[in-house]
Coordinates of C-alpha atoms in Angstrom, one line a residue:
Chain O
M1 CA -20.0 76.7 33.6
T2 CA -20.3 72.9 33.6
E3 CA -22.6 71.4 36.1
P4 CA -20.7 68.9 38.2
Q5 CA -23.8 66.8 38.3
S6 CA -23.9 66.7 34.5
L7 CA -20.3 65.5 34.3
T8 CA -21.1 62.7 36.7
K9 CA -24.1 61.8 34.6
W10 CA -22.0 61.6 31.4
K11 CA -19.3 59.6 33.1
F12 CA -22.0 57.2 34.2
R13 CA -23.5 57.0 30.8
H14 CA -20.1 56.4 29.3
A15 CA -19.5 53.6 31.8
V16 CA -22.9 52.0 31.0
L17 CA -22.2 52.1 27.3
I18 CA -18.8 50.6 27.8
W19 CA -20.4 47.7 29.8
I20 CA -23.1 47.2 27.2
G21 CA -20.3 47.0 24.6
I22 CA -18.4 44.5 26.8
V23 CA -21.5 42.3 27.1
A24 CA -22.2 42.5 23.4
N25 CA -18.6 41.5 22.7
M26 CA -18.9 38.6 25.1
A27 CA -22.0 37.5 23.3
F28 CA -19.7 36.8 20.4
A29 CA -16.5 36.0 22.2
L30 CA -17.7 33.2 24.4
P31 CA -19.6 31.3 21.7
L32 CA -16.6 31.8 19.4
L33 CA -14.4 30.4 22.1
F34 CA -16.5 27.4 23.1
C35 CA -18.6 26.5 20.0
P36 CA -17.3 28.4 17.1
S37 CA -19.0 26.4 14.4
V38 CA -22.4 27.0 15.9
I39 CA -22.0 30.7 16.1
L40 CA -20.6 30.9 12.6
A41 CA -23.4 28.8 11.2
F42 CA -25.9 31.0 13.0
F43 CA -24.7 34.1 11.3
G44 CA -24.0 32.3 8.0
I45 CA -20.4 33.4 8.1
P46 CA -18.3 31.3 5.6
D47 CA -15.8 28.9 7.2
D48 CA -12.8 30.6 5.6
P49 CA -9.8 29.4 7.7
A50 CA -7.5 32.3 6.7
A51 CA -10.0 34.9 8.0
W52 CA -9.8 33.7 11.6
P53 CA -6.0 33.7 12.0
R54 CA -6.1 37.2 10.5
L55 CA -8.7 38.3 13.0
S56 CA -6.7 36.7 15.8
G57 CA -3.6 38.6 14.6
L58 CA -5.5 41.8 14.5
L59 CA -6.9 41.3 18.0
L60 CA -3.4 40.4 19.3
G61 CA -2.1 43.6 17.8
I62 CA -4.9 45.7 19.4
V63 CA -4.4 44.0 22.8
S64 CA -0.6 44.7 22.5
I65 CA -1.3 48.4 21.9
F66 CA -3.3 48.5 25.1
Y67 CA -0.1 47.5 26.9
I68 CA 1.6 50.7 25.9
P69 CA 0.2 53.2 28.4
A70 CA 1.7 51.3 31.3
T71 CA 5.1 51.7 29.8
I72 CA 4.7 55.5 29.5
D73 CA 3.4 56.1 33.0
I74 CA 3.2 53.0 35.2
D75 CA 1.9 55.0 38.2
R76 CA -1.0 56.5 36.2
Y77 CA -1.8 53.3 34.3
R78 CA -1.0 50.8 37.1
L79 CA -4.2 49.0 36.6
I80 CA -3.4 48.3 32.9
A81 CA -0.1 46.8 34.0
W82 CA -1.9 44.4 36.2
L83 CA -4.5 43.6 33.6
A84 CA -1.7 42.8 31.1
V85 CA -0.7 40.0 33.5
F86 CA -4.2 39.0 34.5
P87 CA -6.2 38.2 32.6
S88 CA -4.4 38.9 29.4
R89 CA -1.1 37.0 29.5
T90 CA -2.4 34.5 32.0
F91 CA -5.4 33.4 30.0
G92 CA -3.3 33.4 26.8
T93 CA -0.9 30.9 28.5
I94 CA -3.7 28.7 29.9
F95 CA -5.6 28.8 26.6
C96 CA -2.6 27.5 24.6
I97 CA -1.7 24.8 27.2
T98 CA -5.3 23.6 27.4
M99 CA -5.6 23.5 23.6
V100 CA -2.5 21.2 23.3
F101 CA -2.8 19.0 26.3
V102 CA -6.6 18.8 26.8
L103 CA -8.1 19.3 23.4
G104 CA -5.3 17.7 21.3
Q105 CA -4.6 20.7 19.1
P106 CA -1.2 21.1 17.4
V107 CA 1.8 21.3 19.7
G108 CA 2.9 24.5 17.8
L109 CA 0.4 26.3 20.1
L110 CA 2.9 25.8 22.9
A111 CA 4.8 28.7 21.4
G112 CA 1.9 30.9 22.5
A113 CA 2.1 29.5 26.0
V114 CA 5.8 30.1 26.2
L115 CA 5.5 33.6 24.8
D116 CA 2.6 34.7 27.0
G117 CA 3.8 32.8 30.0
T118 CA 7.3 34.2 29.9
F119 CA 6.3 37.8 29.5
G120 CA 3.5 37.4 31.9
A121 CA 5.9 35.9 34.5
V122 CA 8.7 38.4 34.1
T123 CA 6.4 41.5 34.1
L124 CA 4.5 40.1 37.0
Y125 CA 7.8 39.7 38.9
C126 CA 8.7 43.3 38.1
L127 CA 5.3 44.5 39.4
I128 CA 5.6 42.5 42.6
K129 CA 9.1 44.0 43.1
I130 CA 7.7 47.5 42.4
V131 CA 4.8 47.1 44.9
R132 CA 7.1 45.7 47.6
L133 CA 9.6 48.6 47.1
E134 CA 6.8 51.2 47.2
A135 CA 5.6 49.6 50.4
A136 CA 9.1 49.7 51.9
I137 CA 9.5 53.3 50.9
A138 CA 6.2 54.2 52.4
Q139 CA 7.2 52.5 55.6
G140 CA 10.6 54.3 55.5
T141 CA 12.6 51.2 55.5
T142 CA 14.3 52.0 52.2
R143 CA 14.9 54.8 49.8
Chain D
M1 CA -3.0 38.9 51.0
R2 CA -3.3 40.8 47.8
L3 CA 0.3 40.0 46.9
L4 CA -0.3 36.4 47.7
F5 CA -2.6 36.0 44.7
W6 CA 0.0 37.7 42.4
R7 CA 2.8 35.5 43.7
A8 CA 0.7 32.4 43.2
L9 CA 0.0 33.6 39.7
L10 CA 3.7 34.1 39.1
V11 CA 4.4 30.5 40.2
L12 CA 1.6 29.3 37.9
L13 CA 3.0 31.1 34.9
I14 CA 6.5 30.0 35.5
G15 CA 5.2 26.4 35.9
L16 CA 3.2 26.5 32.7
V17 CA 6.2 27.9 30.7
V18 CA 8.5 25.2 32.1
L19 CA 5.8 22.5 31.3
A20 CA 5.4 23.8 27.8
V21 CA 9.1 23.9 27.1
A22 CA 9.8 20.5 28.7
A23 CA 6.9 18.8 26.9
W24 CA 8.1 20.1 23.6
L25 CA 11.7 19.2 24.1
L26 CA 11.2 15.8 25.8
L27 CA 8.1 14.4 24.2
L28 CA 6.6 16.3 21.3
R29 CA 9.3 17.8 19.0
P30 CA 9.4 15.7 15.9
V31 CA 13.0 14.8 14.9
A32 CA 13.2 14.1 11.2
Q33 CA 14.2 10.5 10.3
P34 CA 17.6 10.1 8.7
A35 CA 17.5 11.1 5.1
T36 CA 17.7 8.3 2.5
N37 CA 17.8 8.1 -1.2
D38 CA 16.7 4.5 -1.1
P39 CA 13.0 4.5 -2.0
A40 CA 12.5 0.9 -0.8
R41 CA 13.9 1.8 2.6
L42 CA 11.7 4.8 2.8
F43 CA 8.7 2.7 1.9
N44 CA 9.6 0.0 4.4
H45 CA 10.5 2.2 7.3
G46 CA 9.4 5.7 6.5
S47 CA 7.1 7.6 8.9
I48 CA 3.5 8.1 7.9
G49 CA 2.9 10.6 10.7
N50 CA 1.1 8.3 13.1
E51 CA 3.7 8.3 15.9
E52 CA 1.6 10.6 18.1
T53 CA -1.5 8.5 17.8
Q54 CA -0.1 4.9 17.4
G55 CA 3.6 5.1 18.3
L56 CA 4.9 3.1 21.2
P57 CA 8.1 4.2 22.9
Y58 CA 10.8 2.0 21.4
W59 CA 11.9 0.2 24.5
I60 CA 8.4 -0.6 25.6
W61 CA 7.6 -2.0 22.2
R62 CA 10.9 -3.9 22.1
V63 CA 10.4 -5.8 25.4
M64 CA 6.7 -6.5 25.1
P65 CA 7.1 -9.9 23.4
A66 CA 9.4 -10.9 26.2
V67 CA 7.0 -9.8 28.9
F68 CA 3.9 -11.2 27.2
P69 CA 5.1 -14.2 25.1
D70 CA 1.8 -16.0 25.8
L71 CA -0.2 -13.2 24.1
L72 CA 1.5 -13.7 20.8
P73 CA -0.2 -16.0 18.2
R74 CA 0.5 -19.7 17.9
G75 CA 3.0 -19.7 20.7
R76 CA 5.9 -18.4 18.6
D77 CA 8.5 -16.0 19.6
G78 CA 8.7 -12.3 19.0
Y79 CA 7.1 -10.1 16.3
G80 CA 8.0 -12.7 13.7
S81 CA 4.9 -14.6 15.0
I82 CA 2.7 -12.0 13.3
G83 CA 4.3 -12.7 9.9
M84 CA 6.5 -9.7 9.7
F85 CA 9.7 -9.9 7.6
W86 CA 12.6 -8.7 9.7
A87 CA 15.6 -7.8 7.5
P88 CA 19.0 -8.5 9.0
G89 CA 20.5 -5.3 10.6
D90 CA 17.2 -3.5 10.9
E91 CA 16.1 -2.3 14.3
V92 CA 12.5 -3.1 13.5
P93 CA 10.7 -5.4 11.1
I94 CA 9.6 -4.3 7.6
G95 CA 6.5 -2.2 8.0
F96 CA 7.5 -0.3 11.2
S97 CA 8.9 3.2 11.3
V98 CA 11.0 4.5 14.1
M99 CA 10.7 8.2 14.6
T100 CA 11.9 10.3 17.6
L101 CA 9.4 12.7 19.3
G102 CA 11.3 14.9 21.7
V103 CA 14.0 12.5 23.0
I104 CA 12.0 9.3 22.8
P105 CA 12.1 7.1 19.7
R106 CA 8.6 5.7 18.9
V107 CA 7.7 2.7 16.8
A108 CA 4.6 2.8 14.6
P109 CA 3.3 0.8 11.7
N110 CA 3.5 2.2 8.2
C111 CA 2.2 1.3 4.7
A112 CA 4.7 -1.6 4.4
F113 CA 3.2 -3.3 7.5
C114 CA 0.5 -4.7 5.2
H115 CA 2.1 -4.2 1.8
Q116 CA 5.0 -6.6 2.0
S117 CA 5.6 -10.2 0.9
S118 CA 8.2 -12.9 0.9
Y119 CA 8.6 -16.0 -1.1
R120 CA 10.6 -19.2 -1.4
L121 CA 10.9 -21.4 -4.5
S122 CA 11.9 -24.4 -2.4
P123 CA 11.5 -25.4 1.2
D124 CA 15.2 -24.9 1.9
D125 CA 15.5 -21.4 0.4
P126 CA 15.7 -18.4 2.7
A127 CA 12.6 -16.2 2.4
R128 CA 13.1 -13.3 0.0
L129 CA 11.5 -10.0 0.7
V130 CA 9.2 -8.5 -1.9
S131 CA 8.5 -4.8 -1.2
A132 CA 4.9 -3.5 -1.6
G133 CA 3.5 -7.0 -1.9
V134 CA 0.3 -8.7 -0.8
G135 CA 1.2 -9.3 2.9
G136 CA 0.2 -12.9 2.7
R137 CA 1.8 -13.9 6.0
V138 CA 1.1 -10.6 7.9
D139 CA -1.4 -10.9 10.7
P140 CA -2.5 -7.4 11.6
Q141 CA -5.3 -8.5 13.8
S142 CA -3.0 -10.6 16.0
Y143 CA -0.8 -7.5 16.4
I144 CA -3.7 -5.3 17.4
R145 CA -4.9 -8.0 19.8
F146 CA -1.5 -8.5 21.2
L147 CA -1.3 -4.8 22.1
M148 CA -4.8 -4.7 23.4
R149 CA -4.3 -7.7 25.7
A150 CA -1.0 -6.5 26.9
G151 CA -2.4 -3.1 27.8
T152 CA -5.0 -4.7 30.0
D153 CA -2.7 -7.4 31.4
P154 CA -1.8 -7.0 35.1
R155 CA 1.8 -7.6 34.2
F156 CA 1.9 -4.3 32.3
T157 CA 3.6 -2.4 35.2
S158 CA 6.6 -0.1 35.3
D159 CA 8.5 -2.5 37.5
R160 CA 8.0 -5.5 35.2
L161 CA 8.8 -3.6 32.0
M162 CA 11.7 -1.7 33.4
Q163 CA 13.2 -4.9 34.6
E164 CA 13.0 -6.3 31.1
I165 CA 14.3 -3.1 29.5
Q166 CA 17.3 -2.8 31.9
A167 CA 18.2 -6.4 31.2
I168 CA 19.1 -5.4 27.6
Y169 CA 19.8 -1.7 27.8
A170 CA 21.7 0.4 30.3
M171 CA 19.2 3.2 30.4
P172 CA 20.4 6.5 31.8
L173 CA 18.7 8.0 34.8
W174 CA 16.7 10.7 33.1
E175 CA 15.3 8.2 30.6
R176 CA 14.5 5.7 33.4
V177 CA 12.5 8.4 35.1
L178 CA 10.6 9.3 31.9
Y179 CA 9.8 5.6 31.2
R180 CA 8.9 4.6 34.7
Y181 CA 6.7 7.5 35.7
L182 CA 5.4 8.8 32.4
L183 CA 5.8 6.7 29.3
I184 CA 4.8 3.2 30.7
P185 CA 1.7 4.5 32.5
A186 CA 0.7 6.6 29.5
T187 CA 1.2 3.7 27.1
R188 CA -0.8 1.3 29.3
S189 CA -3.6 3.9 29.3
A190 CA -3.5 4.3 25.5
L191 CA -3.5 0.5 24.9
K192 CA -6.6 0.2 27.2
D193 CA -8.3 2.9 25.0
Q194 CA -7.3 0.9 22.0
A195 CA -8.9 -2.2 23.4
Q196 CA -12.2 -0.3 23.7
R197 CA -11.8 1.1 20.2
F198 CA -11.4 -2.3 18.7
A199 CA -13.9 -4.1 20.8
W200 CA -16.2 -4.4 17.8
M201 CA -13.8 -7.0 16.3
A202 CA -15.1 -9.5 18.8
S203 CA -18.4 -9.7 17.0
R204 CA -16.9 -10.4 13.6
P205 CA -15.1 -13.4 12.1
D206 CA -11.3 -13.1 12.5
W207 CA -9.5 -11.3 9.8
E208 CA -6.9 -14.1 9.4
P209 CA -3.4 -13.6 8.2
G210 CA -2.9 -11.8 4.9
R211 CA -6.2 -10.0 5.4
I212 CA -7.5 -6.9 7.1
D213 CA -10.7 -5.1 7.6
P214 CA -9.2 -1.7 6.8
F215 CA -12.2 0.6 6.7
N216 CA -14.5 -0.4 9.5
P217 CA -12.0 1.0 12.1
V218 CA -12.1 4.2 10.2
K219 CA -15.9 4.2 10.0
F220 CA -16.4 3.6 13.7
Y221 CA -13.6 5.7 15.2
N222 CA -12.6 8.4 12.8
L223 CA -15.9 9.0 11.1
G224 CA -18.1 8.4 14.2
L225 CA -20.5 6.1 12.3
P226 CA -22.4 3.5 14.3
D227 CA -21.5 -0.2 14.2
D228 CA -23.5 -1.5 11.3
G229 CA -22.4 -5.1 11.7
T230 CA -20.6 -5.2 8.3
I231 CA -17.6 -7.4 7.6
G232 CA -14.8 -5.8 5.6
N233 CA -12.3 -8.7 5.7
S234 CA -10.3 -8.8 2.5
D235 CA -6.8 -9.5 1.3
M236 CA -4.1 -6.8 1.3
M237 CA -3.5 -5.5 -2.3
P238 CA -0.1 -5.3 -3.8
L239 CA 1.2 -1.8 -4.7
W240 CA 3.1 -2.6 -7.8
R241 CA 3.4 -0.4 -10.9
L242 CA 0.5 1.8 -9.9
S243 CA 1.5 4.3 -12.6
I244 CA -1.1 2.4 -14.6
V245 CA -3.8 4.0 -12.5
D246 CA -2.8 7.5 -13.4
P247 CA -6.0 9.2 -14.6
T248 CA -6.4 10.2 -18.2
P249 CA -8.7 12.9 -19.7
L250 CA -11.1 10.1 -20.5
R251 CA -11.1 7.9 -17.3
R252 CA -10.1 7.6 -13.7
P253 CA -9.1 4.1 -12.9
A254 CA -10.6 2.8 -9.7
L255 CA -8.6 1.8 -6.6
H256 CA -9.2 -0.5 -3.6
W257 CA -11.1 -3.7 -4.1
D258 CA -14.4 -2.0 -4.5
G259 CA -13.1 1.1 -6.3
L260 CA -14.1 3.4 -3.4
L261 CA -11.5 5.9 -4.6
T262 CA -10.3 6.9 -8.0
D263 CA -7.1 8.8 -7.1
L264 CA -3.8 7.4 -6.0
H265 CA -2.8 10.4 -4.0
E266 CA -6.0 10.4 -2.0
T267 CA -5.6 6.7 -1.5
A268 CA -2.2 7.2 0.0
V269 CA -3.4 10.0 2.3
A270 CA -6.6 8.1 3.3
G271 CA -4.5 5.1 4.1
A272 CA -2.2 7.1 6.3
I273 CA -5.2 8.6 8.0
G274 CA -6.6 5.1 8.7
D275 CA -3.3 4.2 10.3
G276 CA -3.2 7.3 12.6
M277 CA -2.0 10.3 10.6
T278 CA -3.7 13.5 11.6
Y279 CA -3.9 16.9 10.1
K280 CA -1.3 17.9 12.7
S281 CA 1.3 15.5 11.4
Y282 CA 0.3 15.8 7.8
P283 CA 2.6 18.8 7.0
R284 CA 5.7 16.9 8.1
T285 CA 4.5 13.6 6.5
R286 CA 3.4 15.0 3.1
E287 CA 6.7 14.6 1.4
T288 CA 7.3 11.1 2.7
L289 CA 3.9 10.0 1.5
Q290 CA 4.5 11.5 -1.9
R291 CA 7.8 9.5 -2.2
M292 CA 6.0 6.3 -1.1
E293 CA 3.4 7.0 -3.7
D294 CA 6.1 7.4 -6.3
F295 CA 7.6 4.1 -5.1
A296 CA 4.3 2.3 -5.5
R297 CA 3.9 3.8 -9.0
L298 CA 7.2 2.4 -10.1
Q299 CA 8.0 -0.7 -8.0
A300 CA 7.7 -3.9 -9.9
P301 CA 7.5 -7.5 -8.4
P302 CA 10.3 -9.9 -9.2
P303 CA 9.9 -11.6 -12.6
S304 CA 8.0 -14.9 -12.5
P305 CA 10.2 -18.0 -12.0
F306 CA 7.8 -19.9 -14.3
S307 CA 9.4 -19.9 -17.7
S308 CA 9.5 -22.1 -20.8
M309 CA 13.3 -21.3 -20.8
R310 CA 13.8 -23.6 -17.8
R311 CA 14.8 -27.1 -18.6
E312 CA 12.1 -29.7 -18.8
G313 CA 11.6 -31.5 -15.5
D314 CA 12.2 -28.3 -13.6
A315 CA 9.2 -27.6 -11.3
F316 CA 8.9 -24.1 -12.8
H317 CA 9.1 -25.1 -16.4
V318 CA 6.0 -24.3 -18.5
P319 CA 5.9 -25.5 -22.1
A320 CA 6.2 -22.7 -24.6
S321 CA 3.3 -24.0 -26.6
A322 CA 1.0 -24.0 -23.6
V323 CA 2.0 -20.5 -22.7
A324 CA 1.3 -19.3 -26.2
A325 CA -2.1 -21.1 -26.3
G326 CA -2.9 -19.7 -22.9
K327 CA -2.0 -16.2 -23.9
A328 CA -4.5 -16.4 -26.8
I329 CA -7.2 -17.5 -24.4
Y330 CA -6.2 -14.7 -22.0
T331 CA -6.4 -12.2 -24.8
A332 CA -9.8 -13.4 -25.9
Q333 CA -11.4 -13.9 -22.5
C334 CA -9.5 -12.0 -19.7
A335 CA -7.7 -9.0 -21.2
V336 CA -10.8 -6.8 -21.5
C337 CA -10.9 -6.6 -17.7
H338 CA -7.4 -7.4 -16.6
E339 CA -5.1 -5.9 -19.3
P340 CA -4.2 -2.2 -19.1
G341 CA -6.0 -0.7 -22.1
G342 CA -8.9 -3.1 -21.8
A343 CA -12.3 -1.5 -21.9
R344 CA -13.1 -2.7 -18.4
F345 CA -9.6 -2.5 -16.9
R346 CA -9.7 -0.9 -13.4
T347 CA -13.4 -0.4 -13.7
V348 CA -15.9 -1.7 -11.2
I349 CA -17.5 -4.9 -12.4
P350 CA -21.0 -5.1 -10.9
I351 CA -21.4 -7.7 -8.1
V352 CA -24.3 -9.3 -9.8
E353 CA -22.0 -10.1 -12.7
L354 CA -19.1 -11.2 -10.6
G355 CA -21.0 -13.2 -8.0
T356 CA -18.2 -13.1 -5.5
D357 CA -18.6 -12.7 -1.7
R358 CA -20.2 -9.2 -1.2
H359 CA -19.4 -8.5 2.4
R360 CA -16.4 -6.3 1.6
L361 CA -18.6 -4.3 -0.8
D362 CA -21.4 -3.8 1.7
M363 CA -18.9 -2.6 4.3
W364 CA -18.3 0.7 2.5
T365 CA -21.4 2.8 2.8
P366 CA -22.5 6.0 1.1
E367 CA -22.4 7.7 4.5
A368 CA -18.8 6.8 5.0
A369 CA -17.9 8.1 1.5
E370 CA -19.6 11.4 2.3
R371 CA -18.0 11.8 5.7
Y372 CA -14.5 10.9 5.0
G373 CA -13.6 14.3 3.6
N374 CA -14.2 16.2 6.8
Y375 CA -13.8 13.7 9.6
E376 CA -11.4 16.2 11.3
A377 CA -13.8 19.1 11.4
D378 CA -11.1 21.8 11.6
Y379 CA -9.1 20.5 8.6
P380 CA -10.2 20.5 4.9
W381 CA -8.5 17.4 3.5
G382 CA -9.8 18.3 0.0
F383 CA -10.8 14.7 -0.9
R384 CA -12.8 14.7 -4.1
Y385 CA -12.8 11.1 -5.3
F386 CA -14.5 8.9 -2.6
Q387 CA -17.5 7.1 -3.9
K388 CA -19.8 4.2 -3.3
T389 CA -19.8 1.5 -5.9
D390 CA -21.7 -1.7 -6.7
G391 CA -19.0 -4.2 -7.4
Y392 CA -15.3 -5.0 -7.4
V393 CA -12.5 -3.7 -9.5
A394 CA -10.9 -5.7 -12.3
T395 CA -7.2 -5.2 -11.5
E396 CA -4.0 -5.8 -13.5
L397 CA -2.4 -9.3 -13.0
T398 CA 1.1 -8.0 -12.4
G399 CA 3.0 -10.5 -10.3
L400 CA 0.1 -12.9 -10.4
W401 CA 2.4 -15.7 -9.2
L402 CA 2.9 -13.8 -5.9
R403 CA -0.7 -12.7 -5.4
A404 CA -2.2 -15.8 -4.0
P405 CA -4.6 -16.6 -2.5
Y406 CA -7.0 -15.2 -5.1
L407 CA -10.2 -13.1 -5.3
H408 CA -10.6 -10.0 -3.1
N409 CA -11.1 -12.1 0.1
G410 CA -8.3 -14.6 -0.7
S411 CA -10.8 -17.5 -0.7
V412 CA -9.2 -19.4 -3.6
P413 CA -5.8 -20.8 -2.8
T414 CA -4.3 -21.4 -6.2
L415 CA -4.6 -20.4 -9.9
R416 CA -5.6 -23.9 -10.7
A417 CA -8.5 -23.7 -8.2
L418 CA -9.5 -20.3 -9.6
L419 CA -10.1 -21.9 -13.0
M420 CA -12.4 -24.5 -11.5
P421 CA -16.1 -24.1 -10.9
P422 CA -16.8 -22.7 -7.4
A423 CA -18.2 -26.0 -6.2
E424 CA -14.9 -27.7 -7.1
R425 CA -12.7 -25.1 -5.4
P426 CA -11.4 -26.2 -1.9
A427 CA -13.9 -25.6 0.8
S428 CA -11.0 -25.0 3.3
F429 CA -7.3 -24.7 3.0
Y430 CA -4.3 -23.3 4.8
R431 CA -2.9 -19.8 4.3
G432 CA 0.3 -18.2 5.4
S433 CA 3.1 -20.0 3.6
D434 CA 5.5 -18.2 1.3
L435 CA 6.6 -21.4 -0.4
I436 CA 5.5 -21.3 -4.1
D437 CA 3.2 -24.1 -5.2
A438 CA 4.8 -24.8 -8.5
A439 CA 2.2 -27.3 -9.7
N440 CA -0.9 -25.2 -9.1
G441 CA 0.3 -21.6 -9.1
G442 CA 0.1 -19.7 -5.8
F443 CA 1.5 -20.7 -2.4
V444 CA 1.3 -24.2 -0.9
S445 CA -1.9 -24.5 1.0
A446 CA -1.9 -28.1 2.4
A447 CA -2.3 -28.7 6.1
D448 CA 1.0 -30.4 6.6
A449 CA 3.1 -27.9 4.6
E450 CA 4.4 -25.9 7.5
P451 CA 2.9 -27.0 10.8
N452 CA 2.5 -24.2 13.3
Q453 CA 3.0 -21.5 10.7
L454 CA -0.2 -21.8 8.7
W455 CA -3.7 -20.8 9.4
H456 CA -6.9 -22.6 8.5
Y457 CA -9.2 -20.8 6.1
D458 CA -12.8 -21.9 6.1
T459 CA -14.8 -20.7 3.1
K460 CA -18.1 -21.2 4.9
R461 CA -17.5 -18.3 7.4
P462 CA -19.1 -15.0 6.6
G463 CA -16.9 -12.9 4.3
N464 CA -14.9 -16.0 3.2
G465 CA -17.2 -17.1 0.3
K466 CA -15.4 -18.7 -2.7
D467 CA -18.2 -18.3 -5.2
G468 CA -18.1 -16.2 -8.3
H469 CA -15.6 -15.1 -11.0
L470 CA -16.6 -17.8 -13.4
W471 CA -14.4 -16.7 -16.3
G472 CA -12.2 -19.6 -17.5
T473 CA -14.1 -22.2 -15.4
D474 CA -15.9 -23.6 -18.4
L475 CA -12.8 -24.2 -20.4
P476 CA -11.9 -27.8 -21.6
P477 CA -9.1 -29.3 -19.5
A478 CA -6.4 -28.8 -22.1
E479 CA -7.2 -25.1 -22.6
R480 CA -7.5 -24.7 -18.8
E481 CA -4.0 -26.1 -18.5
A482 CA -2.7 -23.7 -21.2
L483 CA -4.3 -20.7 -19.5
L484 CA -2.8 -21.8 -16.2
A485 CA 0.6 -22.1 -17.7
F486 CA 0.3 -18.5 -19.1
L487 CA -1.0 -17.0 -15.9
K488 CA 1.9 -18.5 -14.0
T489 CA 4.3 -16.4 -16.1
L490 CA 2.6 -13.1 -15.3

């Protein structure tokens, strides 16, 4: 028989490890975002331009896979549906807009803003409608 | 309350999408210029990818001379006052491209801004355009100053400019809104920035027409190097028959006055960068630059009007015997440096040997050569042939009759003066005429030749020195005349 206390412990340990992983990721992610050349030079990673679009594509694919659970069972994975809007799509949109209009990067990045912004907005609209309908059903004002 | 955040986020996302789409469609989407099979037209008006950085919305550019006539040089009208050749029927003078970004046409300078010429054989002739020439009448600094001063002038307001625009163009409402509330304020802000960027010019001698300091702006702005006080004022070079600088397995001919590059393609790309092209616009500009490069490789100047075939008494007649004697002197004394195939042709002749003004040489530093390749940190330009040299390049003499004034800084007005010892060369003269000086070879350079169109050139000012290049200066008078007759025919 499994000790309930033991299960709680392992859940806690899992959570701690996840957070350590998140912090470790952020230790790379934030310098890569704000001072990429410094972090690359620090680790002696060659400045091979093709490697970074590939890595971005891989990460985009992985993030997209994480959107799937909410399409299978939106009630169970509701939090993931919200996370897909914020921060995921929202920050993608803001990042691309900032790159073009603030940091003078190529205007082609606006395609990313349009893509993330459009899907973020329409899925957010759906979520708001769902929440409002659920509230109405709970209050007995609709079926 | 919780839904309020998500609703605000929804509005934000929709707003950002609308902003992105509108910005792309209205202001940023590059619309290709009309295709042309005319290489001269492409050279004269093709885009070099600098519209985003240096392009002015067409209607603002168009009315600026009318709003700020007092800011143009010498009190003359329109952009003609900066020496541009405006061909009949063209919407802009030679040396300007018009390219539409979004829905707004923008005007920006291209290679032909500096590399153009005109000439007249007699005062009553109409000026004839010579593509890819030496830009002897072009005054780039006055154009830059005109834009800088206009941008900081209190008259640069939406009300004033829109009044002038609507006097000549029935602008639709949507375009009026764009111009009034976005383009005019943004242009004013950009011109103010430009004024700061070129503030260093105030501490240098003026470039003067036909001349430019092409690399100091790149050093201080693009490369981020400190102001080193150098003076790079020099004449614009013609871009004629540059196929002769194609590298061979044995040598790479040097380009620019000081030979700072040894590759024509890199010269074209670096020139476009200096005029505002960025790695963002390079992909769409690459093909145009390649065609301009091809044009410069093949374009030839008009044949010299000086000929022994002309009747005696004609101002452009040169005696056949003198030409033949002059050619022999040229072959013996000049060809080794100036004739393709000569051992020193398109090589850098050390400054200690040349003895000409060294300011232009000192302007280009080893640091600048090293930095040029990666001044846009995220883009590898792949430059391989920048270098620092110790002298000036011995160039070909193609179209010599149209290359005046002479030496790299244009400090000697005529061929006759160039064959005189430096002490006997004019200490000052006037530049800016396109009327051929039949007697002396070059353009007329007297004070009274064309009042209000010429500019005084003082060889005593820094960068304007007339010393050096002593070849031919010790010839007896008869041989000197013979050499002069031959040089006029080149």
